[in-house]
Amino acid sequence: MKINGVGAENVINFYTRKNVNESTKKAVPTKDSIEISSAAKNLSSLKIDLPINQDDRKLQYIRNQVTNGTYTRDSKLVAQKIVDYIKGREV
């Protein structure tokens, strides 16, 4: 019984040679672009004056508190709201 050892002649070549023409080709990079229609440009120039609602006032109040350093919240209540949201019990 003859057992051949592992050598360079017994190794299976899993790699294939690429065609020289394929390897010399360079991919042309594509560039993204965006086009905005003239109608959209006209719409962006319009300004709509909406009345200030309660949410805007509350948001401005909280922003002022954060800026002044007086914004505080109950950490246990915040943690409970996060847990409720994760468990799908959000209000």
mmCIF file of C-alpha atoms in Angstrom:
data_model
loop_
_atom_site.group_PDB
_atom_site.id
_atom_site.type_symbol
_atom_site.label_atom_id
_atom_site.label_comp_id
_atom_site.label_asym_id
_atom_site.label_seq_id
_atom_site.Cartn_x
_atom_site.Cartn_y
_atom_site.Cartn_z
ATOM 1 C CA MET A 1 0.000 0.000 0.000
ATOM 2 C CA LYS A 2 1.346 3.378 -1.018
ATOM 3 C CA ILE A 3 0.385 6.582 0.768
ATOM 4 C CA ASN A 4 1.345 9.840 -0.888
ATOM 5 C CA GLY A 5 2.211 12.726 1.379
ATOM 6 C CA VAL A 6 0.896 16.202 1.029
ATOM 7 C CA GLY A 7 3.007 18.170 -1.354
ATOM 8 C CA ALA A 8 2.749 20.865 -3.958
ATOM 9 C CA GLU A 9 1.924 18.341 -6.652
ATOM 10 C CA ASN A 10 -1.019 16.914 -4.648
ATOM 11 C CA VAL A 11 -2.751 20.212 -3.813
ATOM 12 C CA ILE A 12 -5.939 21.042 -5.666
ATOM 13 C CA ASN A 13 -5.863 24.491 -7.172
ATOM 14 C CA PHE A 14 -9.106 26.233 -6.234
ATOM 15 C CA TYR A 15 -8.114 29.500 -7.847
ATOM 16 C CA THR A 16 -8.739 30.172 -11.495
ATOM 17 C CA ARG A 17 -6.810 32.560 -13.657
ATOM 18 C CA LYS A 18 -8.673 35.623 -14.743
ATOM 19 C CA ASN A 19 -8.616 36.660 -18.305
ATOM 20 C CA VAL A 20 -6.004 39.372 -18.754
ATOM 21 C CA ASN A 21 -8.518 41.585 -20.555
ATOM 22 C CA GLU A 22 -10.986 41.387 -17.649
ATOM 23 C CA SER A 23 -8.405 42.332 -15.045
ATOM 24 C CA THR A 24 -7.224 45.380 -16.988
ATOM 25 C CA LYS A 25 -10.732 46.827 -17.308
ATOM 26 C CA LYS A 26 -11.481 49.525 -14.781
ATOM 27 C CA ALA A 27 -14.959 50.135 -13.518
ATOM 28 C CA VAL A 28 -16.234 53.610 -14.276
ATOM 29 C CA PRO A 29 -17.568 55.127 -11.060
ATOM 30 C CA THR A 30 -21.090 56.444 -11.327
ATOM 31 C CA LYS A 31 -22.086 59.750 -9.808
ATOM 32 C CA ASP A 32 -25.341 60.421 -8.021
ATOM 33 C CA SER A 33 -27.313 63.426 -9.075
ATOM 34 C CA ILE A 34 -30.534 65.139 -8.152
ATOM 35 C CA GLU A 35 -32.730 67.464 -10.140
ATOM 36 C CA ILE A 36 -35.258 69.819 -8.601
ATOM 37 C CA SER A 37 -38.125 70.848 -10.821
ATOM 38 C CA SER A 38 -39.029 74.485 -11.316
ATOM 39 C CA ALA A 39 -42.352 73.864 -9.562
ATOM 40 C CA ALA A 40 -40.521 72.599 -6.487
ATOM 41 C CA LYS A 41 -38.230 75.620 -6.583
ATOM 42 C CA ASN A 42 -41.268 77.903 -6.671
ATOM 43 C CA LEU A 43 -42.830 76.074 -3.735
ATOM 44 C CA SER A 44 -39.699 76.431 -1.650
ATOM 45 C CA SER A 45 -39.859 80.216 -2.022
ATOM 46 C CA LEU A 46 -43.340 80.361 -0.466
ATOM 47 C CA LYS A 47 -43.579 81.004 3.229
ATOM 48 C CA ILE A 48 -46.645 79.961 5.120
ATOM 49 C CA ASP A 49 -47.355 81.817 8.327
ATOM 50 C CA LEU A 50 -49.039 79.342 10.595
ATOM 51 C CA PRO A 51 -50.361 80.327 13.998
ATOM 52 C CA ILE A 52 -48.248 79.178 16.941
ATOM 53 C CA ASN A 53 -49.948 76.213 18.545
ATOM 54 C CA GLN A 54 -49.686 74.798 22.054
ATOM 55 C CA ASP A 55 -46.980 72.278 21.079
ATOM 56 C CA ASP A 56 -44.719 75.045 19.752
ATOM 57 C CA ARG A 57 -45.116 77.023 22.970
ATOM 58 C CA LYS A 58 -44.338 73.953 25.082
ATOM 59 C CA LEU A 59 -41.301 73.138 22.959
ATOM 60 C CA GLN A 60 -39.998 76.710 23.270
ATOM 61 C CA TYR A 61 -40.571 76.576 27.044
ATOM 62 C CA ILE A 62 -38.533 73.366 27.323
ATOM 63 C CA ARG A 63 -35.782 74.783 25.093
ATOM 64 C CA ASN A 64 -35.525 77.820 27.359
ATOM 65 C CA GLN A 65 -35.276 75.569 30.411
ATOM 66 C CA VAL A 66 -32.491 73.508 28.804
ATOM 67 C CA THR A 67 -30.634 76.679 27.828
ATOM 68 C CA ASN A 68 -30.937 78.095 31.349
ATOM 69 C CA GLY A 69 -29.971 74.789 32.967
ATOM 70 C CA THR A 70 -33.238 74.499 34.870
ATOM 71 C CA TYR A 71 -34.714 71.547 32.946
ATOM 72 C CA THR A 72 -35.206 68.565 35.271
ATOM 73 C CA ARG A 73 -37.280 65.427 34.962
ATOM 74 C CA ASP A 74 -37.971 62.431 37.192
ATOM 75 C CA SER A 75 -35.517 59.733 36.079
ATOM 76 C CA LYS A 76 -37.792 56.910 37.288
ATOM 77 C CA LEU A 77 -40.672 58.231 35.189
ATOM 78 C CA VAL A 78 -38.423 58.520 32.129
ATOM 79 C CA ALA A 79 -37.122 54.962 32.654
ATOM 80 C CA GLN A 80 -40.682 53.630 33.012
ATOM 81 C CA LYS A 81 -41.729 55.336 29.769
ATOM 82 C CA ILE A 82 -38.752 53.773 27.972
ATOM 83 C CA VAL A 83 -39.652 50.300 29.278
ATOM 84 C CA ASP A 84 -43.290 50.801 28.292
ATOM 85 C CA TYR A 85 -42.241 51.847 24.796
ATOM 86 C CA ILE A 86 -39.962 48.829 24.378
ATOM 87 C CA LYS A 87 -42.669 46.453 25.572
ATOM 88 C CA GLY A 88 -45.193 47.995 23.194
ATOM 89 C CA ARG A 89 -47.301 49.659 25.851
ATOM 90 C CA GLU A 90 -46.590 53.204 24.752
ATOM 91 C CA VAL A 91 -49.295 55.743 25.333
#
